[in-house]
XYZ file of C-alpha atoms in Angstrom:
660
model
C -98.402 148.708 87.733
C -100.782 151.661 87.499
C -103.469 150.966 84.903
C -103.685 153.695 82.248
C -106.987 155.364 81.388
C -107.323 153.196 78.268
C -107.334 150.089 80.428
C -110.146 151.477 82.498
C -112.001 152.277 79.278
C -111.663 148.679 78.142
C -112.612 147.560 81.604
C -115.867 149.453 81.290
C -116.767 147.523 78.177
C -116.852 144.328 80.184
C -118.860 145.763 83.081
C -122.290 145.050 81.749
C -125.526 145.108 83.657
C -126.060 142.211 85.953
C -129.020 140.083 85.014
C -132.027 140.833 87.145
C -134.449 137.970 87.014
C -137.644 139.445 88.342
C -140.973 137.652 88.209
C -142.710 141.041 88.328
C -141.158 142.109 85.021
C -141.886 139.884 82.019
C -139.561 140.020 79.030
C -140.140 141.937 75.815
C -143.068 140.481 73.885
C -144.031 138.043 76.643
C -147.651 139.110 77.095
C -149.872 137.553 79.723
C -153.332 136.929 78.258
C -154.827 137.945 81.601
C -153.490 141.479 81.037
C -155.352 141.689 77.735
C -158.533 140.424 79.380
C -158.218 142.786 82.356
C -161.123 145.281 82.474
C -159.947 147.773 85.113
C -156.964 148.735 87.212
C -156.973 146.966 90.567
C -155.413 149.952 92.399
C -157.505 152.650 90.690
C -160.900 151.622 89.332
C -161.285 154.916 87.462
C -157.932 154.763 85.645
C -158.201 155.203 81.860
C -154.883 153.401 81.369
C -152.134 151.775 83.409
C -148.389 151.287 83.063
C -147.806 147.567 83.467
C -144.018 147.720 83.155
C -141.613 150.657 83.187
C -138.014 149.507 83.141
C -134.772 151.447 82.855
C -131.184 150.200 82.708
C -128.056 152.365 82.637
C -124.642 150.995 81.735
C -121.227 152.438 80.894
C -119.555 151.768 77.570
C -116.758 153.201 75.499
C -117.587 156.465 73.783
C -116.808 157.638 70.271
C -115.879 161.257 71.007
C -115.019 160.785 74.664
C -113.440 157.995 76.665
C -116.755 157.034 78.197
C -120.393 157.041 77.212
C -123.600 156.087 78.951
C -126.195 153.789 77.482
C -129.738 153.885 78.792
C -132.243 151.206 77.793
C -135.906 151.908 78.449
C -138.928 149.627 78.044
C -142.534 150.523 78.793
C -145.772 148.518 78.599
C -149.190 150.204 78.845
C -152.706 148.805 79.255
C -155.666 150.762 77.793
C -158.937 150.609 79.768
C -161.150 153.252 78.132
C -161.262 155.439 75.033
C -160.022 158.346 77.147
C -156.840 156.325 77.543
C -156.141 156.384 73.809
C -153.978 159.492 74.276
C -151.360 157.199 75.852
C -150.901 155.607 72.436
C -149.230 158.834 71.238
C -145.553 158.589 72.196
C -142.870 161.277 72.174
C -139.271 160.364 73.074
C -137.119 163.482 73.507
C -133.322 163.519 73.508
C -130.559 166.115 73.561
C -129.395 166.274 69.963
C -127.222 169.412 69.967
C -123.698 168.522 68.819
C -124.758 164.835 68.817
C -124.618 164.820 72.612
C -127.193 162.022 72.620
C -128.255 159.458 70.025
C -131.603 157.697 70.063
C -131.404 154.174 68.641
C -133.275 150.866 68.447
C -136.802 152.231 68.754
C -139.334 149.420 68.594
C -143.073 149.298 69.340
C -145.913 146.747 69.201
C -149.666 146.758 69.839
C -151.193 143.586 71.303
C -154.899 142.674 71.038
C -157.099 139.602 71.393
C -158.979 138.437 68.305
C -162.465 136.883 68.348
C -161.035 133.440 69.138
C -159.006 134.766 72.092
C -155.672 134.576 70.271
C -153.060 137.293 70.885
C -152.500 139.394 67.770
C -149.387 141.565 67.361
C -149.290 144.746 65.233
C -145.811 146.248 64.936
C -145.224 149.951 64.395
C -143.571 150.212 60.995
C -140.227 151.980 60.743
C -141.725 154.631 58.455
C -144.168 155.548 61.222
C -141.382 156.807 63.513
C -141.081 160.539 62.902
C -138.065 162.565 63.939
C -138.601 166.237 64.676
C -136.613 169.185 65.983
C -138.136 170.457 69.232
C -135.803 173.426 69.754
C -132.167 174.381 69.202
C -130.940 171.721 71.616
C -133.559 168.996 71.604
C -135.044 166.559 69.106
C -137.685 163.879 69.497
C -138.993 160.736 67.852
C -142.791 160.556 67.814
C -145.167 157.788 66.797
C -148.683 156.491 67.366
C -149.509 152.869 68.081
C -151.782 151.277 65.447
C -154.930 149.198 66.092
C -155.483 150.671 69.534
C -158.725 149.542 71.185
C -160.171 149.347 74.647
C -158.268 146.424 76.140
C -155.093 146.813 74.055
C -151.624 146.436 75.537
C -148.936 148.710 74.076
C -145.220 148.084 74.397
C -142.224 150.083 73.223
C -138.494 150.245 73.868
C -135.529 152.378 72.894
C -131.919 153.150 73.801
C -130.120 156.458 74.261
C -126.333 156.747 74.077
C -124.864 159.846 75.690
C -121.328 160.996 75.012
C -120.628 161.745 78.669
C -120.275 159.772 81.855
C -120.824 162.296 84.649
C -124.478 163.153 83.959
C -127.072 160.493 84.698
C -130.775 161.176 84.194
C -133.002 160.607 87.179
C -135.540 157.801 87.102
C -139.228 158.464 87.706
C -141.228 155.619 89.216
C -144.528 157.487 88.974
C -146.684 158.892 86.180
C -150.093 160.483 85.748
C -151.623 157.005 85.434
C -151.077 154.096 87.866
C -147.983 151.918 87.526
C -147.920 148.199 88.343
C -144.122 147.947 88.497
C -141.296 150.374 87.763
C -137.652 149.357 88.047
C -134.314 151.012 87.495
C -130.871 149.408 87.341
C -127.517 151.149 87.158
C -124.181 149.379 86.810
C -120.712 150.903 87.082
C -117.135 149.970 88.093
C -116.093 150.575 91.684
C -113.908 153.459 90.499
C -117.006 155.637 90.084
C -118.448 157.093 93.277
C -121.964 158.529 93.222
C -124.248 160.355 95.599
C -127.980 159.783 95.293
C -130.963 161.998 95.976
C -134.070 159.892 96.548
C -137.440 161.617 96.490
C -139.481 158.636 97.585
C -142.248 158.565 100.145
C -143.768 155.281 98.920
C -142.233 151.845 99.627
C -139.215 151.117 97.431
C -137.153 147.955 97.053
C -133.425 148.350 96.519
C -130.387 146.086 96.560
C -126.784 146.062 95.518
C -124.982 143.322 93.620
C -121.181 143.130 93.332
C -119.582 141.261 90.452
C -115.847 140.598 90.371
C -114.342 140.792 86.908
C -110.903 139.956 85.507
C -108.955 141.834 82.868
C -105.612 140.798 81.338
C -103.384 143.843 81.020
C -99.738 143.841 79.822
C -99.107 140.405 81.195
C -100.780 141.204 84.478
C -104.222 140.297 85.725
C -106.390 143.091 87.049
C -109.374 142.176 89.148
C -112.008 144.818 89.752
C -115.449 145.081 91.237
C -118.533 146.073 89.288
C -121.252 147.624 91.464
C -124.852 147.128 90.408
C -127.778 148.900 92.035
C -131.395 147.891 91.565
C -134.507 149.882 92.568
C -138.152 148.900 92.217
C -141.578 150.259 93.113
C -144.833 148.342 92.800
C -148.463 149.437 92.646
C -147.590 153.120 92.377
C -150.698 155.348 92.342
C -151.092 157.986 89.659
C -149.809 161.452 90.445
C -152.829 163.372 89.220
C -153.057 167.099 88.645
C -154.710 168.886 91.547
C -156.032 172.469 91.697
C -153.223 174.957 92.336
C -150.612 172.226 92.321
C -146.937 173.097 91.979
C -144.570 171.287 89.639
C -145.078 167.596 88.878
C -141.321 167.233 89.399
C -141.589 168.281 93.042
C -143.870 165.375 93.972
C -143.167 162.501 91.599
C -141.488 159.430 93.132
C -137.957 159.499 91.746
C -134.260 158.905 92.306
C -131.362 161.033 91.045
C -127.614 160.447 90.782
C -124.594 162.715 90.779
C -121.037 161.549 90.088
C -118.862 162.647 93.015
C -115.447 161.043 92.388
C -113.498 159.010 89.862
C -110.846 156.989 91.717
C -108.289 154.989 89.720
C -106.174 152.418 91.598
C -102.940 153.995 92.812
C -103.819 157.445 91.446
C -105.243 160.629 92.996
C -109.014 160.829 92.827
C -110.726 163.156 90.366
C -113.368 165.242 92.111
C -116.557 165.702 90.075
C -118.586 167.226 92.884
C -119.714 170.577 91.645
C -119.846 173.684 93.816
C -121.685 176.920 93.254
C -118.427 178.921 92.834
C -117.195 176.339 90.328
C -120.497 176.573 88.449
C -120.234 180.372 88.361
C -116.686 180.202 86.972
C -117.731 177.711 84.305
C -120.671 179.856 83.203
C -118.786 183.142 83.160
C -116.041 181.591 81.026
C -118.551 180.013 78.643
C -118.774 181.316 75.091
C -122.577 181.019 75.221
C -123.012 182.714 78.588
C -120.354 184.926 80.176
C -118.681 185.886 76.910
C -122.035 187.015 75.460
C -122.606 189.382 78.387
C -119.435 191.273 77.456
C -120.583 192.183 73.939
C -121.239 195.828 73.098
C -124.677 196.340 71.551
C -125.830 199.431 69.743
C -129.074 200.580 71.404
C -130.322 202.165 68.191
C -131.604 205.731 67.714
C -134.974 205.246 69.481
C -133.573 203.791 72.687
C -130.528 206.044 72.558
C -132.825 209.082 72.523
C -134.800 207.770 75.512
C -131.613 207.183 77.489
C -130.363 210.703 76.818
C -133.564 212.220 78.202
C -133.762 209.864 81.226
C -133.418 211.863 84.455
C -132.071 209.086 86.680
C -130.933 205.423 86.659
C -134.478 204.174 87.352
C -135.796 205.892 84.221
C -132.892 204.411 82.244
C -133.620 200.922 83.530
C -137.323 201.274 82.732
C -136.636 202.592 79.242
C -134.218 199.756 78.427
C -136.530 197.071 79.805
C -139.604 198.345 77.955
C -137.691 198.744 74.700
C -136.277 195.193 74.774
C -139.672 193.868 75.883
C -141.420 195.638 72.997
C -138.891 195.001 70.233
C -137.842 191.388 70.919
C -140.069 188.411 70.079
C -139.800 185.339 72.274
C -139.629 182.055 70.315
C -141.228 180.037 73.131
C -137.961 178.429 74.316
C -136.904 178.811 77.944
C -133.150 178.497 78.486
C -130.154 180.316 79.945
C -127.755 180.440 76.993
C -127.182 182.683 73.993
C -125.054 181.553 71.068
C -124.794 185.050 69.542
C -126.203 188.076 71.308
C -125.510 190.344 68.323
C -127.287 188.026 65.891
C -130.360 187.789 68.150
C -130.385 191.580 68.620
C -130.272 191.994 64.857
C -133.086 189.474 64.254
C -135.116 190.857 67.183
C -136.069 187.313 68.260
C -134.773 184.572 70.519
C -135.174 182.425 73.615
C -135.534 183.711 77.170
C -131.762 183.350 77.509
C -131.123 185.313 74.313
C -133.497 188.146 75.200
C -132.419 188.572 78.799
C -128.696 188.461 78.000
C -129.438 191.284 75.533
C -131.226 193.154 78.323
C -128.265 192.535 80.631
C -125.803 193.916 78.062
C -127.778 197.113 77.591
C -128.242 197.662 81.328
C -124.528 197.207 82.015
C -123.622 199.561 79.170
C -125.920 202.149 80.780
C -124.023 201.863 84.067
C -126.741 199.966 85.942
C -125.764 197.250 88.413
C -127.193 194.080 86.886
C -126.457 190.357 86.989
C -127.672 187.183 85.255
C -130.166 185.272 87.390
C -130.667 181.525 86.948
C -134.276 180.629 87.723
C -136.604 177.661 87.705
C -140.174 178.375 86.678
C -142.902 177.030 88.923
C -143.797 174.239 86.480
C -140.129 173.176 86.235
C -139.754 172.519 89.962
C -137.988 173.611 93.116
C -134.272 174.345 93.339
C -132.247 172.655 96.075
C -129.245 174.715 97.178
C -127.461 171.571 98.400
C -127.149 170.393 94.785
C -125.105 172.791 92.621
C -126.537 171.492 89.353
C -127.313 173.671 86.365
C -130.105 171.279 85.364
C -132.189 172.529 88.286
C -132.779 175.745 86.335
C -134.595 176.234 83.058
C -134.531 179.945 82.344
C -132.536 183.155 82.748
C -133.767 186.437 84.226
C -132.007 189.676 85.104
C -131.337 190.872 88.654
C -130.781 194.639 88.852
C -130.344 196.977 91.782
C -130.690 200.739 92.064
C -130.322 202.467 95.421
C -131.213 199.337 97.327
C -134.321 198.597 95.256
C -134.210 195.256 93.471
C -135.733 194.573 90.045
C -136.329 191.033 88.733
C -136.888 191.241 84.991
C -137.883 188.927 82.172
C -138.043 190.887 78.934
C -139.302 187.830 77.027
C -142.690 188.423 78.729
C -144.342 191.336 76.922
C -146.966 191.887 79.619
C -145.014 191.890 82.872
C -144.176 195.412 84.136
C -140.690 196.289 85.309
C -141.693 196.577 88.973
C -143.353 193.154 89.239
C -141.546 189.838 89.769
C -142.669 187.544 86.917
C -145.492 185.325 88.153
C -144.010 182.056 86.864
C -141.021 182.417 89.235
C -142.733 184.220 92.126
C -142.005 182.491 95.423
C -139.089 180.450 94.032
C -135.361 180.544 94.797
C -133.039 181.808 92.073
C -129.260 182.073 91.781
C -127.331 185.257 90.981
C -124.361 184.456 88.730
C -121.374 186.705 89.396
C -117.780 186.048 90.463
C -118.029 188.483 93.377
C -121.748 188.651 94.206
C -123.194 185.209 93.504
C -125.768 183.621 95.769
C -129.395 182.623 96.203
C -132.273 185.069 96.378
C -135.921 184.336 97.121
C -138.174 185.938 94.521
C -140.960 187.298 96.668
C -142.763 190.587 97.222
C -145.581 190.525 99.767
C -146.799 193.958 98.640
C -147.681 192.835 95.114
C -150.818 190.711 95.134
C -153.544 189.306 92.947
C -156.101 192.040 93.627
C -159.585 192.600 92.207
C -162.172 195.174 93.277
C -165.642 194.526 91.824
C -168.301 197.240 92.015
C -171.927 196.481 91.076
C -174.945 198.750 90.699
C -177.941 196.594 89.835
C -181.654 196.094 89.993
C -184.149 193.265 89.613
C -186.610 193.666 86.734
C -188.577 191.039 84.813
C -186.887 188.240 86.756
C -183.500 189.533 85.633
C -180.607 190.945 87.622
C -179.272 193.730 85.466
C -176.987 196.653 85.934
C -173.489 198.040 85.533
C -170.224 196.569 86.744
C -166.762 198.031 87.215
C -163.748 195.790 87.907
C -160.323 197.161 88.836
C -157.534 194.569 88.571
C -154.124 195.206 90.125
C -150.678 193.554 89.929
C -150.952 189.791 89.293
C -154.667 190.065 88.517
C -153.924 192.748 85.926
C -151.292 191.107 83.714
C -153.157 188.000 82.489
C -156.252 190.108 81.819
C -154.282 192.576 79.700
C -152.820 189.706 77.689
C -156.229 188.077 77.245
C -157.887 191.338 76.209
C -155.208 192.097 73.606
C -155.711 188.610 72.175
C -159.410 189.371 71.633
C -162.379 190.924 73.413
C -164.520 187.793 72.996
C -161.839 185.595 74.549
C -161.475 188.014 77.440
C -165.228 188.155 78.044
C -165.559 184.379 78.021
C -162.596 183.807 80.321
C -163.161 186.470 82.964
C -166.778 187.638 82.801
C -169.063 184.853 81.626
C -167.045 181.653 82.135
C -168.262 180.724 85.634
C -171.524 182.701 85.698
C -174.487 180.835 84.223
C -176.585 182.642 81.583
C -174.946 186.038 82.105
C -174.938 188.496 79.196
C -172.290 191.211 78.922
C -172.625 194.293 76.732
C -170.678 197.488 76.095
C -167.360 196.285 77.497
C -164.772 199.047 77.904
C -161.250 198.270 79.091
C -158.929 201.117 80.071
C -155.268 201.460 81.107
C -154.054 198.467 79.085
C -150.771 200.295 78.379
C -150.441 202.014 81.758
C -148.832 199.228 83.772
C -148.622 201.326 86.946
C -152.419 201.674 87.019
C -155.212 199.193 87.645
C -156.849 197.628 84.609
C -160.280 199.272 84.503
C -163.103 197.111 83.081
C -166.627 198.522 82.685
C -169.678 196.829 81.213
C -173.409 196.281 81.449
C -174.744 192.886 82.370
C -177.956 190.920 82.796
C -178.730 187.438 84.087
C -181.844 185.507 85.121
C -182.599 185.035 88.798
C -184.090 181.964 90.430
C -187.380 181.674 92.277
C -190.081 179.450 93.673
C -193.637 180.711 94.153
C -193.590 184.138 95.776
C -189.906 183.810 96.671
C -187.009 184.885 94.477
C -183.269 184.971 95.156
C -179.952 186.070 93.691
C -176.247 186.092 94.554
C -173.878 188.995 95.161
C -170.823 186.915 94.199
C -170.412 188.114 90.623
C -167.329 188.375 88.359
C -164.926 187.535 91.193
C -163.394 184.260 89.884
C -164.586 182.810 93.198
C -167.854 181.274 92.082
C -166.733 177.625 92.298
C -164.811 175.935 95.128
C -161.776 174.101 93.645
C -160.930 172.257 96.877
C -163.635 169.607 97.224
C -161.548 166.413 97.008
C -161.487 164.349 100.199
C -157.709 164.002 100.167
C -154.763 165.754 98.590
C -151.227 164.601 97.783
C -149.600 167.922 96.837
C -149.199 171.337 98.416
C -151.521 174.172 97.444
C -149.587 176.848 95.578
C -151.530 179.986 94.640
C -148.267 181.677 93.716
C -149.199 185.033 95.241
C -151.126 186.648 98.058
C -154.670 187.677 97.143
C -157.214 190.367 97.876
C -160.827 190.612 96.719
C -163.415 193.278 97.405
C -167.036 193.158 96.221
C -169.064 196.306 96.836
C -172.343 197.638 95.491
C -176.092 197.683 95.781
C -179.032 195.881 94.185
C -182.631 197.131 94.176
C -185.679 194.850 94.164
C -189.032 195.752 92.506
C -191.884 197.461 94.289
C -194.262 195.020 95.915
C -191.400 192.884 97.229
C -189.470 192.866 100.462
C -186.296 191.189 101.668
C -186.415 188.117 103.823
C -183.882 188.102 106.646
C -180.511 188.952 105.101
C -177.451 186.756 105.600
C -175.674 187.768 108.784
C -172.854 190.269 108.883
C -169.820 188.272 109.828
C -166.075 187.815 109.965
C -164.504 184.385 109.398
C -160.767 183.863 109.993
C -158.546 180.896 109.243
C -157.067 179.504 112.506
C -153.585 180.723 111.532
C -155.149 184.115 110.495
C -153.805 183.710 106.941
C -157.284 184.085 105.368
C -159.822 186.670 106.506
C -163.384 186.914 105.141
C -165.676 189.821 106.060
C -169.257 190.529 104.981
C -171.423 193.560 105.716
C -174.996 193.752 104.351
C -177.656 196.380 104.890
C -181.182 196.629 103.443
C -182.945 199.979 103.087
C -185.832 201.203 100.908
C -185.922 198.084 98.744
C -182.189 198.033 98.152
C -179.407 195.875 99.618
C -176.009 197.490 100.027
C -173.018 195.251 100.576
C -169.281 195.117 101.118
C -167.481 191.763 101.033
C -163.710 191.374 101.402
C -161.456 188.334 101.229
C -157.753 188.571 101.994
C -155.022 185.912 101.764
C -151.756 186.539 103.617
C -150.188 183.250 102.492
C -149.486 181.904 99.022
C -148.872 178.246 99.865
C -150.388 175.584 102.119
C -148.829 172.186 102.718
C -150.706 168.995 101.896
C -150.656 168.148 105.624
C -152.834 171.227 106.225
C -155.400 170.230 103.627
C -158.098 168.876 105.935
C -158.320 172.124 107.883
C -157.949 174.203 104.700
C -160.701 172.229 102.917
C -163.154 172.723 105.781
C -162.487 176.452 105.891
C -162.943 176.717 102.109
C -166.227 174.805 102.301
C -167.586 177.366 104.773
C -166.038 180.233 102.821
C -167.791 179.354 99.579
C -171.045 178.739 101.398
C -170.777 182.326 102.660
C -169.716 183.734 99.282
C -172.632 182.086 97.470
C -175.304 182.586 100.129
C -178.443 183.849 98.398
C -180.285 187.125 98.948
C -183.968 186.155 99.245
C -186.943 188.456 98.649
C -190.694 187.817 98.363
C -193.944 189.477 97.450
C -195.363 191.620 100.216
C -198.689 190.584 101.767
C -200.165 194.036 101.249
C -198.570 195.699 98.260
C -198.885 199.458 97.950
C -201.891 200.627 95.925
């Protein structure tokens, strides 16, 4: 007899998680007094807090809307070592609430402390202290703060999430930004479900499989089936800490991910759940909130319509449409790839990245321009793996357009990115063009667009001050963030780019030009003054001013993550500085060229002293945007020498026989 789908549904109800008795994982509320007395983390003496237990269990059960549902139980226990660790007492549990896709239930939390007599005291989080909030159109969250948190406290919370689906399983992360004593994950499912796993683990991991035979009475017959249980555990996991110019946390965190591949019922053909890129394209293009929204006809309005009528060629049309959408639409801060109603968003002139860029796509197509939706993953969201055709790898939508062989990658939700520049937050990533006939991956990279600054200085030393005039020209990826900062306020701009890393510098008379001419460099002019250092008859100053290169970010002895600048870079510092009469230069730093062994970084310095004035030209060029963690030792040593050269002082002293 072939068991019907209902039988398998009932079968799932009896396939509960196998009991894992693990001495490393104490039960809920079973607090070891030694943990409360513990003063520091044994694997990281500087840790402000530590995860003592992080436990996840996933089980199948019968759904309400669908035949199957997934239940995930999570429990976490945290030890607080210092006051800086108090931030870990603020908890946010997100879940996908749109259309009741997920339900968050059974939230519970307790703070544990020792009183003066050494007795363990429990303080429960009251139900009224759990706050539910809407994060965006699709997501909600429950937030709360543990009470009575002190140095030495242990915090414990648990919750369950029920998802009305059985094919999507969240990955499990064994690592956090604080150390973890033990993290475990268990998943249990009938043998009829076949999964593929993607493990991103470089640290030791324990795993085992347990098989339980179950019996089910069905229409007078007995059905025996196997329940497969998988258990994974990591111990003493170091914190994954933020490092300078680090890529996404998701790219490095120790984790395991699951994808349902097949559903095989006894005596019946298997159901293939393995996605493919063509299948994903078809699903998206038939979706009411994706493909159907691209087919809507939008009225451009009189202003844009007039610009399109006067445009001389397709490039001018594309530019006009992009700038108009960029100017008129307000981004609500949500990154996604859907749009529920393109006409409603166009009318309100506001929406998510998906809303705004689907509007842009509509208008471009109506103007006869070849354009396609482009699924992208921003740098902070993580890398995309082409072997896994999963929509969850992406978090935003851009527009891919092509005119005469020239490609444009556009994000109209960013008001400061020009039409010719790939948005910085996706630069160097792989994105996926969605189209039934022209789909495929593209690498978002342009080696000709760089982060480029040219700093010109004309200065003099007077009254133990270096003072003068400066002119900075910022191009491409150096230009955009400065334009945004300047339009948010001159004081903010000055603090961030001119005085932030330079001690005791004063800036006056700032003029910024070309803020609305995105094809031109951002021109910044100002007067400045700053004290110089000295000892006895000797005084000295630096030529490394206003470059954003005053402080070496790569001083750590080791590094776990790759270095990701995002773009190639170019810096030029040129100018001259005069010293007062009665002084003369000591021997100037040597003219030199220093090149990274792989030639990806080139530093050049030319100095010349004449008539009490030093003239200089310093250039620094990067031909690579990323460096692997395995290259760090060599990279760190080069950077150490580089910054020694950049910050080498110009020394001058009183002459022995000053002029009368």
